[in-house]
Coordinates of C-alpha atoms in Angstrom, one line a residue:
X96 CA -27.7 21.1 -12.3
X97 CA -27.0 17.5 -14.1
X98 CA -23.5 18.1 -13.5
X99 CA -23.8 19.0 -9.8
X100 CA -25.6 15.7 -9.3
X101 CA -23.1 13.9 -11.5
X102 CA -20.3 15.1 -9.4
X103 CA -22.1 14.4 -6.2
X104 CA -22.5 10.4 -7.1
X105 CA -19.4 10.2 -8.0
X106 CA -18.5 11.5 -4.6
X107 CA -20.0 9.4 -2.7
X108 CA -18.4 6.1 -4.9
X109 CA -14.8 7.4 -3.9
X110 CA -15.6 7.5 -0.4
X111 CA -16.6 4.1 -1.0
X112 CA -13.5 3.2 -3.2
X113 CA -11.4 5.2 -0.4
X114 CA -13.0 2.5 2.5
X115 CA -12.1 -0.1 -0.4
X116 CA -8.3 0.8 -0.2
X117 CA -8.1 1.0 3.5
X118 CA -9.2 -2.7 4.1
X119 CA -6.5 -3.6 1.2
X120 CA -4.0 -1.6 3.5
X121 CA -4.6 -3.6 6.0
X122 CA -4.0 -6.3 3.7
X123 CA -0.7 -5.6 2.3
X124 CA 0.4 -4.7 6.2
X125 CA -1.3 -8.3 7.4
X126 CA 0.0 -10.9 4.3
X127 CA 3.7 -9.3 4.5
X128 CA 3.7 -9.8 8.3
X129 CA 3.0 -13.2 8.5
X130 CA 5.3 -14.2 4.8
X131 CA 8.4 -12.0 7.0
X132 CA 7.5 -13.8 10.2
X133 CA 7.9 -17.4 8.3
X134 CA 10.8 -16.3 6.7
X135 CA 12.5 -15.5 9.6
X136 CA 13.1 -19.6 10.7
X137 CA 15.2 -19.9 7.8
X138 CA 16.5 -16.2 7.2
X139 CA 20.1 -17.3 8.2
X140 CA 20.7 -20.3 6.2
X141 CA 20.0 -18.6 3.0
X142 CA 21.9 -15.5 3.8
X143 CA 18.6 -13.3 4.1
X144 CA 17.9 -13.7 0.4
X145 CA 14.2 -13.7 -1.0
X146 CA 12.7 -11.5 1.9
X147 CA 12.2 -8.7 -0.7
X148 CA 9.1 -9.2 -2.2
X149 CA 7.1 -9.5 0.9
X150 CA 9.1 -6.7 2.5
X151 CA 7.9 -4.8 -0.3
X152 CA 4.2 -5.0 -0.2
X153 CA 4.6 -4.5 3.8
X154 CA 5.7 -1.8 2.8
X155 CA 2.9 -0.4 0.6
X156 CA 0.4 -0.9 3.0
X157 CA 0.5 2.6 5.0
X158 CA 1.8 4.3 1.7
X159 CA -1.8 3.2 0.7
X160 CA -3.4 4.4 3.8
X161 CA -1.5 7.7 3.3
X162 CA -3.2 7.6 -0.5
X163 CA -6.4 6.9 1.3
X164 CA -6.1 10.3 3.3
X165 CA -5.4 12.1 0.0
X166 CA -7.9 10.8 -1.8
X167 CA -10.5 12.3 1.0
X168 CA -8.8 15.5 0.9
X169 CA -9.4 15.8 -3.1
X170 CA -12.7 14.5 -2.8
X171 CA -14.1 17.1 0.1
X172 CA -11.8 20.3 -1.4
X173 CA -12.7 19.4 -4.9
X174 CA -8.6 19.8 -5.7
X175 CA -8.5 18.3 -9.2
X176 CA -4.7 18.5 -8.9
X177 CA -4.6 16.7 -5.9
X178 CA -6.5 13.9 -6.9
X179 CA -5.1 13.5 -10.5
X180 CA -2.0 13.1 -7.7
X181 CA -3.8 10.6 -5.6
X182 CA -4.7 8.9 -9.2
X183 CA -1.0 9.0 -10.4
X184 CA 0.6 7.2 -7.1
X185 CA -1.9 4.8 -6.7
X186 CA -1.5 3.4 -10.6
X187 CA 2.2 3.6 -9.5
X188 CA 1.6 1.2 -6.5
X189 CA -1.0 -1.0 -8.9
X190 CA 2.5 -1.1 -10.5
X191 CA 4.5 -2.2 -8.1
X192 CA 2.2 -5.1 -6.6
X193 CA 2.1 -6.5 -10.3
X194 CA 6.3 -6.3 -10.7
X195 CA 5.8 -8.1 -7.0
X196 CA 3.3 -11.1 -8.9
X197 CA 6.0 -11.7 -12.1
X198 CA 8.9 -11.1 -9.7
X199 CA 7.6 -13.3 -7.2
X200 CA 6.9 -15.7 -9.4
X201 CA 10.4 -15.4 -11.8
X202 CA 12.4 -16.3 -7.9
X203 CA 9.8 -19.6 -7.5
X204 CA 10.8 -20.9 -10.6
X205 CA 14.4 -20.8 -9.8
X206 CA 14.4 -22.8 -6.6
X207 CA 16.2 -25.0 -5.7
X208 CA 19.3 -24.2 -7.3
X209 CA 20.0 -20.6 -5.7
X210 CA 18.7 -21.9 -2.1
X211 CA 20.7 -25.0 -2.2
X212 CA 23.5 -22.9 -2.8
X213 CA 23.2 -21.2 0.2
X214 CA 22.2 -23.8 2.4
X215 CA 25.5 -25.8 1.3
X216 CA 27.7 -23.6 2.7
X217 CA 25.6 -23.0 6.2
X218 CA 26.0 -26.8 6.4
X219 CA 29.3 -26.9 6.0
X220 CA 30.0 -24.2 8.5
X221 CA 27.9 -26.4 10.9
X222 CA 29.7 -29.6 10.4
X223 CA 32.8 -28.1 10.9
X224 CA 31.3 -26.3 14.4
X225 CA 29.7 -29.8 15.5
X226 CA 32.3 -31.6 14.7
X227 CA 34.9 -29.9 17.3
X228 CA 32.4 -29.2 20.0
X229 CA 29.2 -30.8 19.5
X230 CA 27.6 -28.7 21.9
X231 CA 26.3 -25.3 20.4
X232 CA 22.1 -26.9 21.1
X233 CA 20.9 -23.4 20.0
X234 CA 22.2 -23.2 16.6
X235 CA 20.3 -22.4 13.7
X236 CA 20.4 -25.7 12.0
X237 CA 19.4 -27.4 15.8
X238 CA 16.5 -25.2 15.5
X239 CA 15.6 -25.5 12.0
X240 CA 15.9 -29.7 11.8
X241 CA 13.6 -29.6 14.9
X242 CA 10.8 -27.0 13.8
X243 CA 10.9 -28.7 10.3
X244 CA 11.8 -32.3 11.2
X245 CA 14.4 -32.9 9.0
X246 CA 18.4 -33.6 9.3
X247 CA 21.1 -33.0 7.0
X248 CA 21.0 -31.0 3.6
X249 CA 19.8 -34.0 1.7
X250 CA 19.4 -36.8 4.6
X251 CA 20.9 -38.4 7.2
X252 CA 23.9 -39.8 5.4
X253 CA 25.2 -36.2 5.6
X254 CA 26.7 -36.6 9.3
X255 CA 28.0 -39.8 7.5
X256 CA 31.2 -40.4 10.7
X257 CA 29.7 -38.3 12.9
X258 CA 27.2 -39.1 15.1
X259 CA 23.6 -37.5 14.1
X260 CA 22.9 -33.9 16.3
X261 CA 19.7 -34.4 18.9
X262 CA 17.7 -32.3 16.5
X263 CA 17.3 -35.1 14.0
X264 CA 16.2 -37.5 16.2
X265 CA 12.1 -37.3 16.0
X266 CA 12.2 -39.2 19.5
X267 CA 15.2 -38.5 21.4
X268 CA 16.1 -40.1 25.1
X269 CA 17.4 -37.0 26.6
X270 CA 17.2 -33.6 25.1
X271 CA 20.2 -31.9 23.5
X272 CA 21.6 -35.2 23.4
X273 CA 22.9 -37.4 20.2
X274 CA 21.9 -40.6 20.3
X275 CA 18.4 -41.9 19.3
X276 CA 16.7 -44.8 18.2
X277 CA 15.0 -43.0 15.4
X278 CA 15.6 -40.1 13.1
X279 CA 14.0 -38.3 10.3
X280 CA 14.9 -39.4 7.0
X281 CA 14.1 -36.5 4.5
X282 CA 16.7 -33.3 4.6
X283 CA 16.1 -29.9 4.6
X284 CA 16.6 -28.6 1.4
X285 CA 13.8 -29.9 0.0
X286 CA 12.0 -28.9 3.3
X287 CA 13.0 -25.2 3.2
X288 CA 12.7 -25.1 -0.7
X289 CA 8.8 -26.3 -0.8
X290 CA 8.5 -24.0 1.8
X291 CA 10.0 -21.1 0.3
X292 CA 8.2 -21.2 -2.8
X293 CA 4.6 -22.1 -1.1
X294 CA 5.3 -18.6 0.3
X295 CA 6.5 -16.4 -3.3
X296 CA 3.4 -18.3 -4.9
X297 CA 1.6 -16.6 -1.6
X298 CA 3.1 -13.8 -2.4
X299 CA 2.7 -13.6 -5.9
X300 CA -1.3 -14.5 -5.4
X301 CA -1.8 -11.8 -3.1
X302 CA 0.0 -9.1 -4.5
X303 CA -1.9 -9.4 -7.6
X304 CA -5.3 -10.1 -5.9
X305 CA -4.8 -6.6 -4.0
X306 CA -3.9 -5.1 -7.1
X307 CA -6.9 -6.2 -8.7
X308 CA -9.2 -5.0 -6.2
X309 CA -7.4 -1.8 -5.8
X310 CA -8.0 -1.3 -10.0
X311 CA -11.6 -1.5 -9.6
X312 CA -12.1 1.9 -8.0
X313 CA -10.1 3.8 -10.5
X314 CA -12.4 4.5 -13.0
X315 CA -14.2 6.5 -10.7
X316 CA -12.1 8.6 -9.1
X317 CA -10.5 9.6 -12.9
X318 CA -13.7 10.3 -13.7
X319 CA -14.8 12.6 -11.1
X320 CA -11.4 14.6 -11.7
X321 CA -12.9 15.1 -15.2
X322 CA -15.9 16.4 -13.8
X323 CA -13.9 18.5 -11.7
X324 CA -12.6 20.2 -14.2
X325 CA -15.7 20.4 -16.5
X326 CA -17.3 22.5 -13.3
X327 CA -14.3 24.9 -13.0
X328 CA -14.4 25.4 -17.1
X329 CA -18.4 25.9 -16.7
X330 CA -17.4 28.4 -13.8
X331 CA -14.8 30.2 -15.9
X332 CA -17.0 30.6 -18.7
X333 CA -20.1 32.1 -16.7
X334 CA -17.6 34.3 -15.5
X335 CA -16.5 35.4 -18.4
X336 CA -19.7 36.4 -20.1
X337 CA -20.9 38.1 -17.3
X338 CA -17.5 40.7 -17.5
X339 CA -18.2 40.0 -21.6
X340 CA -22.1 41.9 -20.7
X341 CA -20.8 44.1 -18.8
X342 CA -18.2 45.7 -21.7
X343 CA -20.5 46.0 -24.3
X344 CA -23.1 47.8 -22.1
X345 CA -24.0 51.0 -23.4
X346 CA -22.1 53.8 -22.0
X347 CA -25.4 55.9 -20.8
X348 CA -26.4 52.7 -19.4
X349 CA -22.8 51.9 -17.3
X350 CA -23.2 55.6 -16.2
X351 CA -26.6 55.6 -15.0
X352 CA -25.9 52.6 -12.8
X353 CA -22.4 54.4 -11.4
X354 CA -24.4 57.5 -10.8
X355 CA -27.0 55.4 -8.7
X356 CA -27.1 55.1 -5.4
X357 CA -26.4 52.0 -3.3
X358 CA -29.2 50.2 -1.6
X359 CA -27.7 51.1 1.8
X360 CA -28.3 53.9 1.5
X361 CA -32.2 54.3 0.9
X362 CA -34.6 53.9 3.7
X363 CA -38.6 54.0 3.6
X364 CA -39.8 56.3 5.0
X365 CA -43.4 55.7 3.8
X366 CA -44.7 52.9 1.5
X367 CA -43.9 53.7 -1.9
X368 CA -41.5 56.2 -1.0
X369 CA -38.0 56.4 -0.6
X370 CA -35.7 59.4 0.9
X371 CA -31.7 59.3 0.3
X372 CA -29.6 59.6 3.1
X373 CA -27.4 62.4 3.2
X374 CA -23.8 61.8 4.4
X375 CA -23.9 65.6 6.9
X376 CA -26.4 65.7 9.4
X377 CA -28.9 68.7 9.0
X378 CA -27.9 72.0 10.7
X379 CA -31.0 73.4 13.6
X380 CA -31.9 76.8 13.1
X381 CA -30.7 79.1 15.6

């Protein structure tokens, strides 16, 4: 009976786990959104290089819902198999968000070197556009120097004897055109580097917040696969006295219970007496 009750609790707290996991899901689904969606102004200009940690732990949030819905089919179907499975992938995912933290924060600490690389050669493949047409207004780095208000790689001085693109100009006369009476003055590597490694450190902090939270369940759920399998021993055991009992019966005993007849087929006929029902009906006299 203690164990039944035992068991019972610690139903109930992984349902409550389980609703625990979903809402860090949703998480994982929500934080890797919006980290892809900012990485996308820049995704160009450094090749599409340090998207993989956040595409990652997008990723993991409806492999965790789909842990969520195993979990629930352990719980109700008392499978210990299937939830020491639903234990094993979700330590594996626990896993992964903490490789995400470290590797998250391993790519922070070598910025700028490995952006500026990248943005280096995007600017050079711009100067060498602007300075034979000087007319391609939706280009990346048009769009990036005007979201970010900045110009050049490292300033201004970049376009040093060419004339400075509209999108550096922070008031400009007419759009899309060059001149301007005023310009900004940092540049956008520094601009796209700070940015870039506010988002890993985002990344790394919420990777390993959501594996935290996701850790605190687990003792539970391993624990209820122990009880799990402390009820089928129990069962197994009852079992296996009761065929035990029934071998070392004595053999007048066995046969006296094989030589009675089945409750179905007695019926009272008065109180306190019983007749047994023959299997042919009687014959009439003729």
């Amino acid at each position: 009976m203690a164990l039944t009750k035992r068991i019972k609790c610690f139903k109930y707290l992984v349902y409550s786990y389980v609703v625990l996991l979903m809402v860090t899901g949703a998480a994982q689904i929500l934080v890797g959104t919006i980290l892809l969606w900012g990485h996308s102004g820049y995704y160009g200009i450094v090749q599409n290089k340090l998207w993989a940690p956040a595409a990652i732990l997008l990723c993991l949030g409806p492999i965790t819902f789909l842990l969520c819905w195993m979990g629930c089919q352990a719980t109700n179907q008392r499978k210990r198999c299937l939830l020491g499975t639903f234990i094993a992938a979700l330590v594996a995912c626990i896993c992964i968000q903490f490789f995400i933290c470290g590797w998250s924060l391993a790519m922070r600490e070598s910025l700028p070197t490995s952006v500026e690389i990248f943005i280096d050669d995007s600017f050079v493949e711009f100067l060498d556009k602007f300075s034979r047409t000087k007319v391609d207004n939706l280009h990346l780095w048009n769009r990036m120097q005007s979201q970010l208000q900045c110009c050049g790689v490292d300033g201004p001085l970049d376009y040093r004897r060419l004339s400075l693109p509209w999108s550096c100009c922070s008031r400009p006369e007419h759009a899309y055109e060059s001149a301007c009476d005023t310009h900004y003055k940092r540049g956008c590597l520094s601009v796209v580097s700070e940015q870039i490694r506010n988002r890993l450190l985002f990344t790394s902090l919420g990777s390993a917040t959501i594996a935290v939270v996701q850790s605190l369940g687990l003792f539970c759920a391993v624990h209820l696969a122990i009880l799990f399998g402390k009820s089928e021993n129990n069962h197994n055991i009852s079992n296996l006295n009761k065929k035990r009992q029934q071998q070392f019966l004595p053999l007048s005993i066995q046969d006296k219970r094989h030589d009675m007849p089945s409750p179905l087929s007695l019926s009272p006929s008065a109180p306190g007496h019983r007749i047994i029902k023959s299997s042919k009906p009687p014959t009439m006299p003729k």
